[in-house]
JSON list of C-alpha atoms in Angstrom, two decimals:
[
{"chain": "A", "resi": 407, "resn": "MET", "atom": "CA", "xyz": [-0.28, 0.53, 0.17]},
{"chain": "A", "resi": 408, "resn": "PRO", "atom": "CA", "xyz": [1.09, 3.42, -1.24]},
{"chain": "A", "resi": 409, "resn": "LEU", "atom": "CA", "xyz": [1.49, 5.05, 2.66]},
{"chain": "A", "resi": 410, "resn": "THR", "atom": "CA", "xyz": [1.96, 8.71, 3.15]},
{"chain": "A", "resi": 411, "resn": "GLU", "atom": "CA", "xyz": [3.97, 8.19, 6.19]},
{"chain": "A", "resi": 412, "resn": "TYR", "atom": "CA", "xyz": [2.43, 11.94, 7.34]},
{"chain": "A", "resi": 413, "resn": "SER", "atom": "CA", "xyz": [2.42, 12.05, 11.28]},
{"chain": "A", "resi": 414, "resn": "PHE", "atom": "CA", "xyz": [0.88, 14.80, 13.38]},
{"chain": "A", "resi": 415, "resn": "GLY", "atom": "CA", "xyz": [4.10, 16.73, 14.54]},
{"chain": "A", "resi": 416, "resn": "GLU", "atom": "CA", "xyz": [4.67, 17.91, 10.61]},
{"chain": "A", "resi": 417, "resn": "GLU", "atom": "CA", "xyz": [3.71, 19.75, 8.16]},
{"chain": "A", "resi": 418, "resn": "ASN", "atom": "CA", "xyz": [2.89, 18.06, 4.59]},
{"chain": "A", "resi": 419, "resn": "PRO", "atom": "CA", "xyz": [0.44, 18.29, 1.85]},
{"chain": "A", "resi": 420, "resn": "VAL", "atom": "CA", "xyz": [-2.38, 17.47, 2.93]},
{"chain": "A", "resi": 421, "resn": "ASP", "atom": "CA", "xyz": [-2.11, 20.52, 6.00]},
{"chain": "A", "resi": 422, "resn": "ARG", "atom": "CA", "xyz": [-0.97, 22.58, 2.64]},
{"chain": "A", "resi": 423, "resn": "ILE", "atom": "CA", "xyz": [-4.71, 22.02, 1.43]},
{"chain": "A", "resi": 424, "resn": "PHE", "atom": "CA", "xyz": [-6.22, 24.01, 4.60]},
{"chain": "A", "resi": 425, "resn": "TYR", "atom": "CA", "xyz": [-4.26, 27.18, 4.91]},
{"chain": "A", "resi": 426, "resn": "GLY", "atom": "CA", "xyz": [-6.31, 29.25, 5.56]},
{"chain": "A", "resi": 427, "resn": "GLU", "atom": "CA", "xyz": [-9.60, 27.51, 7.60]},
{"chain": "A", "resi": 428, "resn": "GLU", "atom": "CA", "xyz": [-7.83, 28.93, 10.95]},
{"chain": "A", "resi": 429, "resn": "ALA", "atom": "CA", "xyz": [-9.87, 26.21, 13.02]},
{"chain": "A", "resi": 430, "resn": "VAL", "atom": "CA", "xyz": [-8.13, 23.32, 11.08]},
{"chain": "A", "resi": 431, "resn": "LYS", "atom": "CA", "xyz": [-5.13, 22.59, 13.20]},
{"chain": "A", "resi": 432, "resn": "LYS", "atom": "CA", "xyz": [-3.61, 19.40, 11.22]},
{"chain": "A", "resi": 433, "resn": "ALA", "atom": "CA", "xyz": [-4.65, 17.55, 7.92]},
{"chain": "A", "resi": 434, "resn": "TRP", "atom": "CA", "xyz": [-3.15, 13.48, 7.78]},
{"chain": "A", "resi": 435, "resn": "ALA", "atom": "CA", "xyz": [-4.37, 11.03, 5.39]},
{"chain": "A", "resi": 436, "resn": "LEU", "atom": "CA", "xyz": [-3.32, 7.33, 5.64]},
{"chain": "A", "resi": 437, "resn": "LEU", "atom": "CA", "xyz": [-2.74, 6.35, 1.75]},
{"chain": "A", "resi": 438, "resn": "GLN", "atom": "CA", "xyz": [-1.46, 8.86, -1.80]},
{"chain": "A", "resi": 439, "resn": "TYR", "atom": "CA", "xyz": [-4.09, 8.57, -3.91]},
{"chain": "A", "resi": 440, "resn": "LYS", "atom": "CA", "xyz": [-3.25, 7.66, -7.40]},
{"chain": "A", "resi": 441, "resn": "ALA", "atom": "CA", "xyz": [-5.34, 6.97, -10.79]},
{"chain": "A", "resi": 442, "resn": "GLY", "atom": "CA", "xyz": [-6.01, 3.27, -12.01]},
{"chain": "A", "resi": 443, "resn": "GLY", "atom": "CA", "xyz": [-4.02, 2.37, -8.18]},
{"chain": "A", "resi": 444, "resn": "MET", "atom": "CA", "xyz": [-4.84, -0.19, -5.88]},
{"chain": "A", "resi": 445, "resn": "VAL", "atom": "CA", "xyz": [-5.95, 2.28, -3.59]},
{"chain": "A", "resi": 446, "resn": "GLN", "atom": "CA", "xyz": [-8.24, 4.30, -6.16]},
{"chain": "A", "resi": 447, "resn": "HIS", "atom": "CA", "xyz": [-10.11, 0.14, -6.56]},
{"chain": "A", "resi": 448, "resn": "LEU", "atom": "CA", "xyz": [-9.95, 0.13, -2.96]},
{"chain": "A", "resi": 449, "resn": "VAL", "atom": "CA", "xyz": [-11.85, 3.09, -2.77]},
{"chain": "A", "resi": 450, "resn": "HIS", "atom": "CA", "xyz": [-14.25, 2.54, -5.33]},
{"chain": "A", "resi": 451, "resn": "GLN", "atom": "CA", "xyz": [-15.49, -0.39, -4.16]},
{"chain": "A", "resi": 452, "resn": "LEU", "atom": "CA", "xyz": [-15.40, 0.87, -0.66]},
{"chain": "A", "resi": 453, "resn": "LYS", "atom": "CA", "xyz": [-18.37, 3.37, -2.51]},
{"chain": "A", "resi": 454, "resn": "TYR", "atom": "CA", "xyz": [-20.21, 1.39, -5.43]},
{"chain": "A", "resi": 455, "resn": "GLN", "atom": "CA", "xyz": [-20.41, -1.97, -4.64]},
{"chain": "A", "resi": 456, "resn": "GLU", "atom": "CA", "xyz": [-21.19, -1.69, -0.60]},
{"chain": "A", "resi": 457, "resn": "ARG", "atom": "CA", "xyz": [-18.36, -2.72, 0.64]},
{"chain": "A", "resi": 458, "resn": "GLU", "atom": "CA", "xyz": [-18.66, -1.62, 3.75]},
{"chain": "A", "resi": 459, "resn": "GLY", "atom": "CA", "xyz": [-15.90, -3.77, 5.58]},
{"chain": "A", "resi": 460, "resn": "ILE", "atom": "CA", "xyz": [-13.61, -1.93, 3.47]},
{"chain": "A", "resi": 461, "resn": "GLY", "atom": "CA", "xyz": [-14.35, 1.14, 5.26]},
{"chain": "A", "resi": 462, "resn": "ARG", "atom": "CA", "xyz": [-14.29, -1.01, 8.92]},
{"chain": "A", "resi": 463, "resn": "ALA", "atom": "CA", "xyz": [-11.30, -1.71, 8.44]},
{"chain": "A", "resi": 464, "resn": "PHE", "atom": "CA", "xyz": [-9.11, 0.90, 6.86]},
{"chain": "A", "resi": 465, "resn": "GLY", "atom": "CA", "xyz": [-10.95, 2.96, 10.00]},
{"chain": "A", "resi": 466, "resn": "ALA", "atom": "CA", "xyz": [-9.20, 0.81, 12.72]},
{"chain": "A", "resi": 467, "resn": "TRP", "atom": "CA", "xyz": [-5.46, 0.91, 10.69]},
{"chain": "A", "resi": 468, "resn": "MET", "atom": "CA", "xyz": [-5.58, 4.89, 10.62]},
{"chain": "A", "resi": 469, "resn": "GLY", "atom": "CA", "xyz": [-7.16, 4.42, 14.05]},
{"chain": "A", "resi": 470, "resn": "GLU", "atom": "CA", "xyz": [-3.49, 2.52, 15.31]},
{"chain": "A", "resi": 471, "resn": "ALA", "atom": "CA", "xyz": [-1.69, 4.64, 12.78]},
{"chain": "A", "resi": 472, "resn": "LEU", "atom": "CA", "xyz": [-2.81, 7.73, 14.68]},
{"chain": "A", "resi": 473, "resn": "LEU", "atom": "CA", "xyz": [-2.57, 6.33, 17.75]},
{"chain": "A", "resi": 474, "resn": "ARG", "atom": "CA", "xyz": [1.39, 5.77, 17.51]},
{"chain": "A", "resi": 475, "resn": "ASP", "atom": "CA", "xyz": [1.91, 9.65, 16.69]},
{"chain": "A", "resi": 476, "resn": "PRO", "atom": "CA", "xyz": [3.87, 10.73, 19.32]},
{"chain": "A", "resi": 477, "resn": "PHE", "atom": "CA", "xyz": [1.87, 14.03, 18.41]},
{"chain": "A", "resi": 478, "resn": "CYS", "atom": "CA", "xyz": [-1.79, 13.71, 17.10]},
{"chain": "A", "resi": 479, "resn": "PRO", "atom": "CA", "xyz": [-4.22, 14.64, 20.12]},
{"chain": "A", "resi": 480, "resn": "SER", "atom": "CA", "xyz": [-7.10, 12.48, 22.00]},
{"chain": "A", "resi": 481, "resn": "PHE", "atom": "CA", "xyz": [-10.21, 14.47, 20.04]},
{"chain": "A", "resi": 482, "resn": "ASP", "atom": "CA", "xyz": [-13.48, 14.24, 21.97]},
{"chain": "A", "resi": 483, "resn": "PHE", "atom": "CA", "xyz": [-15.78, 14.11, 18.28]},
{"chain": "A", "resi": 484, "resn": "ILE", "atom": "CA", "xyz": [-14.99, 11.46, 15.25]},
{"chain": "A", "resi": 485, "resn": "VAL", "atom": "CA", "xyz": [-17.35, 12.90, 12.36]},
{"chain": "A", "resi": 486, "resn": "PRO", "atom": "CA", "xyz": [-17.62, 11.30, 8.94]},
{"chain": "A", "resi": 487, "resn": "VAL", "atom": "CA", "xyz": [-18.93, 13.85, 6.63]},
{"chain": "A", "resi": 488, "resn": "PRO", "atom": "CA", "xyz": [-22.38, 13.56, 5.36]},
{"chain": "A", "resi": 489, "resn": "LEU", "atom": "CA", "xyz": [-23.84, 13.13, 2.40]},
{"chain": "A", "resi": 490, "resn": "HIS", "atom": "CA", "xyz": [-27.09, 14.12, 1.53]},
{"chain": "A", "resi": 491, "resn": "TRP", "atom": "CA", "xyz": [-30.20, 12.40, 2.43]},
{"chain": "A", "resi": 492, "resn": "ARG", "atom": "CA", "xyz": [-31.41, 11.64, -1.27]},
{"chain": "A", "resi": 493, "resn": "ARG", "atom": "CA", "xyz": [-27.10, 10.06, -2.47]},
{"chain": "A", "resi": 494, "resn": "LEU", "atom": "CA", "xyz": [-28.02, 7.82, 1.32]},
{"chain": "A", "resi": 495, "resn": "LEU", "atom": "CA", "xyz": [-31.25, 6.84, 0.07]},
{"chain": "A", "resi": 496, "resn": "HIS", "atom": "CA", "xyz": [-29.28, 5.74, -3.11]},
{"chain": "A", "resi": 497, "resn": "ARG", "atom": "CA", "xyz": [-26.50, 4.52, -1.97]},
{"chain": "A", "resi": 498, "resn": "GLY", "atom": "CA", "xyz": [-27.65, 2.79, 0.69]},
{"chain": "A", "resi": 499, "resn": "TYR", "atom": "CA", "xyz": [-24.32, 4.28, 3.50]},
{"chain": "A", "resi": 500, "resn": "ASN", "atom": "CA", "xyz": [-22.08, 6.10, 4.02]},
{"chain": "A", "resi": 501, "resn": "GLN", "atom": "CA", "xyz": [-19.04, 4.90, 2.78]},
{"chain": "A", "resi": 502, "resn": "CYS", "atom": "CA", "xyz": [-17.27, 7.21, 6.02]},
{"chain": "A", "resi": 503, "resn": "HIS", "atom": "CA", "xyz": [-19.44, 6.26, 8.53]},
{"chain": "A", "resi": 504, "resn": "GLY", "atom": "CA", "xyz": [-17.69, 2.46, 9.23]},
{"chain": "A", "resi": 505, "resn": "MET", "atom": "CA", "xyz": [-14.24, 4.80, 9.12]},
{"chain": "A", "resi": 506, "resn": "ALA", "atom": "CA", "xyz": [-15.34, 6.49, 11.61]},
{"chain": "A", "resi": 507, "resn": "ARG", "atom": "CA", "xyz": [-16.83, 4.53, 13.48]},
{"chain": "A", "resi": 508, "resn": "ALA", "atom": "CA", "xyz": [-14.00, 2.01, 13.52]},
{"chain": "A", "resi": 509, "resn": "LEU", "atom": "CA", "xyz": [-12.18, 5.02, 14.23]},
{"chain": "A", "resi": 510, "resn": "ALA", "atom": "CA", "xyz": [-13.44, 6.22, 16.86]},
{"chain": "A", "resi": 511, "resn": "GLY", "atom": "CA", "xyz": [-13.53, 2.33, 18.68]},
{"chain": "A", "resi": 512, "resn": "THR", "atom": "CA", "xyz": [-9.78, 2.24, 18.43]},
{"chain": "A", "resi": 513, "resn": "THR", "atom": "CA", "xyz": [-8.88, 5.80, 19.77]},
{"chain": "A", "resi": 514, "resn": "GLY", "atom": "CA", "xyz": [-11.71, 5.99, 22.06]},
{"chain": "A", "resi": 515, "resn": "GLY", "atom": "CA", "xyz": [-13.55, 9.16, 20.57]},
{"chain": "A", "resi": 516, "resn": "HIS", "atom": "CA", "xyz": [-17.26, 10.04, 21.09]},
{"chain": "A", "resi": 517, "resn": "TYR", "atom": "CA", "xyz": [-18.63, 8.56, 17.20]},
{"chain": "A", "resi": 518, "resn": "ALA", "atom": "CA", "xyz": [-20.82, 11.57, 16.21]},
{"chain": "A", "resi": 519, "resn": "PRO", "atom": "CA", "xyz": [-22.15, 10.91, 13.22]},
{"chain": "A", "resi": 520, "resn": "GLY", "atom": "CA", "xyz": [-25.46, 13.02, 13.77]},
{"chain": "A", "resi": 521, "resn": "LEU", "atom": "CA", "xyz": [-23.42, 15.97, 14.10]},
{"chain": "A", "resi": 522, "resn": "LEU", "atom": "CA", "xyz": [-22.85, 17.03, 10.78]},
{"chain": "A", "resi": 523, "resn": "VAL", "atom": "CA", "xyz": [-25.79, 17.90, 8.11]},
{"chain": "A", "resi": 524, "resn": "ARG", "atom": "CA", "xyz": [-25.28, 18.10, 3.92]},
{"chain": "A", "resi": 525, "resn": "GLU", "atom": "CA", "xyz": [-28.41, 20.58, 4.06]},
{"chain": "A", "resi": 526, "resn": "ARG", "atom": "CA", "xyz": [-27.86, 21.59, -0.25]},
{"chain": "A", "resi": 527, "resn": "PHE", "atom": "CA", "xyz": [-27.82, 18.06, -2.35]},
{"chain": "A", "resi": 528, "resn": "ARG", "atom": "CA", "xyz": [-24.98, 18.27, -5.17]},
{"chain": "A", "resi": 529, "resn": "ARG", "atom": "CA", "xyz": [-24.05, 16.32, -8.07]},
{"chain": "A", "resi": 530, "resn": "THR", "atom": "CA", "xyz": [-21.09, 13.70, -7.59]},
{"chain": "A", "resi": 531, "resn": "GLN", "atom": "CA", "xyz": [-17.58, 15.56, -8.12]},
{"chain": "A", "resi": 532, "resn": "THR", "atom": "CA", "xyz": [-15.55, 12.91, -9.48]},
{"chain": "A", "resi": 533, "resn": "ARG", "atom": "CA", "xyz": [-15.36, 13.69, -12.95]},
{"chain": "A", "resi": 534, "resn": "LYS", "atom": "CA", "xyz": [-15.10, 17.80, -11.65]},
{"chain": "A", "resi": 535, "resn": "GLY", "atom": "CA", "xyz": [-12.28, 20.11, -12.19]},
{"chain": "A", "resi": 536, "resn": "ARG", "atom": "CA", "xyz": [-10.48, 22.54, -8.87]},
{"chain": "A", "resi": 537, "resn": "ARG", "atom": "CA", "xyz": [-12.69, 25.43, -9.64]},
{"chain": "A", "resi": 538, "resn": "GLY", "atom": "CA", "xyz": [-16.36, 23.30, -10.42]},
{"chain": "A", "resi": 539, "resn": "ARG", "atom": "CA", "xyz": [-15.27, 21.50, -6.95]},
{"chain": "A", "resi": 540, "resn": "HIS", "atom": "CA", "xyz": [-15.29, 24.57, -5.24]},
{"chain": "A", "resi": 541, "resn": "ALA", "atom": "CA", "xyz": [-18.65, 26.72, -6.49]},
{"chain": "A", "resi": 542, "resn": "GLY", "atom": "CA", "xyz": [-21.29, 26.45, -4.83]},
{"chain": "A", "resi": 543, "resn": "THR", "atom": "CA", "xyz": [-19.63, 24.93, -1.84]},
{"chain": "A", "resi": 544, "resn": "THR", "atom": "CA", "xyz": [-20.98, 28.01, 0.50]},
{"chain": "A", "resi": 545, "resn": "GLY", "atom": "CA", "xyz": [-23.82, 26.82, 2.97]},
{"chain": "A", "resi": 546, "resn": "VAL", "atom": "CA", "xyz": [-23.54, 22.88, 1.98]},
{"chain": "A", "resi": 547, "resn": "PHE", "atom": "CA", "xyz": [-23.40, 21.66, 5.12]},
{"chain": "A", "resi": 548, "resn": "ARG", "atom": "CA", "xyz": [-24.62, 23.08, 9.22]},
{"chain": "A", "resi": 549, "resn": "LEU", "atom": "CA", "xyz": [-24.35, 21.96, 12.93]},
{"chain": "A", "resi": 550, "resn": "ARG", "atom": "CA", "xyz": [-27.39, 20.17, 13.68]},
{"chain": "A", "resi": 551, "resn": "GLY", "atom": "CA", "xyz": [-29.33, 21.16, 17.32]},
{"chain": "A", "resi": 552, "resn": "ARG", "atom": "CA", "xyz": [-25.90, 20.96, 19.80]},
{"chain": "A", "resi": 553, "resn": "GLU", "atom": "CA", "xyz": [-23.66, 23.19, 21.34]},
{"chain": "A", "resi": 554, "resn": "LEU", "atom": "CA", "xyz": [-20.30, 21.86, 21.14]},
{"chain": "A", "resi": 555, "resn": "PRO", "atom": "CA", "xyz": [-18.14, 23.10, 23.98]},
{"chain": "A", "resi": 556, "resn": "ARG", "atom": "CA", "xyz": [-15.62, 25.13, 23.68]},
{"chain": "A", "resi": 557, "resn": "GLY", "atom": "CA", "xyz": [-12.66, 23.99, 23.07]},
{"chain": "A", "resi": 558, "resn": "ALA", "atom": "CA", "xyz": [-13.54, 20.78, 21.75]},
{"chain": "A", "resi": 559, "resn": "ARG", "atom": "CA", "xyz": [-11.13, 18.58, 19.53]},
{"chain": "A", "resi": 560, "resn": "VAL", "atom": "CA", "xyz": [-13.07, 17.45, 16.50]},
{"chain": "A", "resi": 561, "resn": "LEU", "atom": "CA", "xyz": [-11.96, 15.00, 14.01]},
{"chain": "A", "resi": 562, "resn": "LEU", "atom": "CA", "xyz": [-13.38, 15.38, 10.00]},
{"chain": "A", "resi": 563, "resn": "VAL", "atom": "CA", "xyz": [-13.13, 11.72, 8.91]},
{"chain": "A", "resi": 564, "resn": "ASP", "atom": "CA", "xyz": [-12.87, 11.84, 4.58]},
{"chain": "A", "resi": 565, "resn": "ASP", "atom": "CA", "xyz": [-12.59, 9.24, 2.29]},
{"chain": "A", "resi": 566, "resn": "VAL", "atom": "CA", "xyz": [-10.51, 10.92, -0.49]},
{"chain": "A", "resi": 567, "resn": "ILE", "atom": "CA", "xyz": [-9.11, 14.54, -0.62]},
{"chain": "A", "resi": 568, "resn": "THR", "atom": "CA", "xyz": [-7.96, 16.25, -4.37]},
{"chain": "A", "resi": 569, "resn": "THR", "atom": "CA", "xyz": [-8.98, 19.70, -3.37]},
{"chain": "A", "resi": 570, "resn": "GLY", "atom": "CA", "xyz": [-9.94, 19.92, -0.04]},
{"chain": "A", "resi": 571, "resn": "ALA", "atom": "CA", "xyz": [-13.73, 21.16, -1.55]},
{"chain": "A", "resi": 572, "resn": "THR", "atom": "CA", "xyz": [-15.73, 19.07, 0.58]},
{"chain": "A", "resi": 573, "resn": "LEU", "atom": "CA", "xyz": [-14.11, 19.26, 4.15]},
{"chain": "A", "resi": 574, "resn": "ARG", "atom": "CA", "xyz": [-13.91, 22.95, 3.80]},
{"chain": "A", "resi": 575, "resn": "ALA", "atom": "CA", "xyz": [-17.22, 23.80, 3.45]},
{"chain": "A", "resi": 576, "resn": "CYS", "atom": "CA", "xyz": [-17.22, 20.97, 6.68]},
{"chain": "A", "resi": 577, "resn": "CYS", "atom": "CA", "xyz": [-15.09, 23.02, 8.16]},
{"chain": "A", "resi": 578, "resn": "GLN", "atom": "CA", "xyz": [-17.31, 26.71, 7.29]},
{"chain": "A", "resi": 579, "resn": "ALA", "atom": "CA", "xyz": [-20.22, 24.96, 9.27]},
{"chain": "A", "resi": 580, "resn": "PHE", "atom": "CA", "xyz": [-17.91, 24.78, 12.83]},
{"chain": "A", "resi": 581, "resn": "GLU", "atom": "CA", "xyz": [-15.97, 27.54, 12.14]},
{"chain": "A", "resi": 582, "resn": "ALA", "atom": "CA", "xyz": [-19.33, 29.24, 12.99]},
{"chain": "A", "resi": 583, "resn": "GLU", "atom": "CA", "xyz": [-19.84, 28.03, 16.29]},
{"chain": "A", "resi": 584, "resn": "GLY", "atom": "CA", "xyz": [-16.59, 29.24, 17.01]},
{"chain": "A", "resi": 585, "resn": "GLY", "atom": "CA", "xyz": [-14.40, 27.94, 20.28]},
{"chain": "A", "resi": 586, "resn": "ILE", "atom": "CA", "xyz": [-13.42, 24.67, 17.87]},
{"chain": "A", "resi": 587, "resn": "SER", "atom": "CA", "xyz": [-10.65, 22.75, 17.09]},
{"chain": "A", "resi": 588, "resn": "LEU", "atom": "CA", "xyz": [-10.90, 20.56, 13.92]},
{"chain": "A", "resi": 589, "resn": "TYR", "atom": "CA", "xyz": [-8.45, 18.04, 12.92]},
{"chain": "A", "resi": 590, "resn": "ILE", "atom": "CA", "xyz": [-8.65, 16.13, 8.91]},
{"chain": "A", "resi": 591, "resn": "ALA", "atom": "CA", "xyz": [-8.16, 12.79, 8.23]},
{"chain": "A", "resi": 592, "resn": "ALA", "atom": "CA", "xyz": [-8.37, 10.93, 4.82]},
{"chain": "A", "resi": 593, "resn": "LEU", "atom": "CA", "xyz": [-8.13, 7.07, 3.51]},
{"chain": "A", "resi": 594, "resn": "ALA", "atom": "CA", "xyz": [-6.42, 9.18, 0.66]},
{"chain": "A", "resi": 595, "resn": "ALA", "atom": "CA", "xyz": [-5.48, 12.09, -0.30]},
{"chain": "A", "resi": 596, "resn": "VAL", "atom": "CA", "xyz": [-4.06, 13.00, -4.97]},
{"chain": "A", "resi": 597, "resn": "PRO", "atom": "CA", "xyz": [-0.86, 13.20, -4.25]}
]
């Protein structure tokens, strides 16, 4: 597997994607995602072929990797990037839920799948370029219901980071809350 070998103690290319997002303290990815590679094949199976076990296995692996990192903080809430209810209905599951749940089980953070809600439906971004992915992301997500404690450490979990547009939109919802430290973990990132 093409490991990134990034750590929470060093700046890495995934961090650079989120420069300018004040609440994002650190971003991290376990694997390098390359078109036509093994990781792309596994992610495709996870997302489109109902292979949820892949997400659980990688979530546990991600959690173990983070626990071994001496610079990684403990997390109060572990939140999977949500799907819009229409996409969830069509697909039948959210590929990030299994990863986030397993990651929470490994690290001891509180698994909070309902904390963040996707309000607006958007067509898949898999065939869009950088500009297309960032267009129209404002107001796509919102926090549901509860106030988070000041100083809470929230880990957002996603499958693949390409341009960071989806995760930036998630961060906007948390930044409105104020006083929250955001961290990002993804199964893979495009180098």
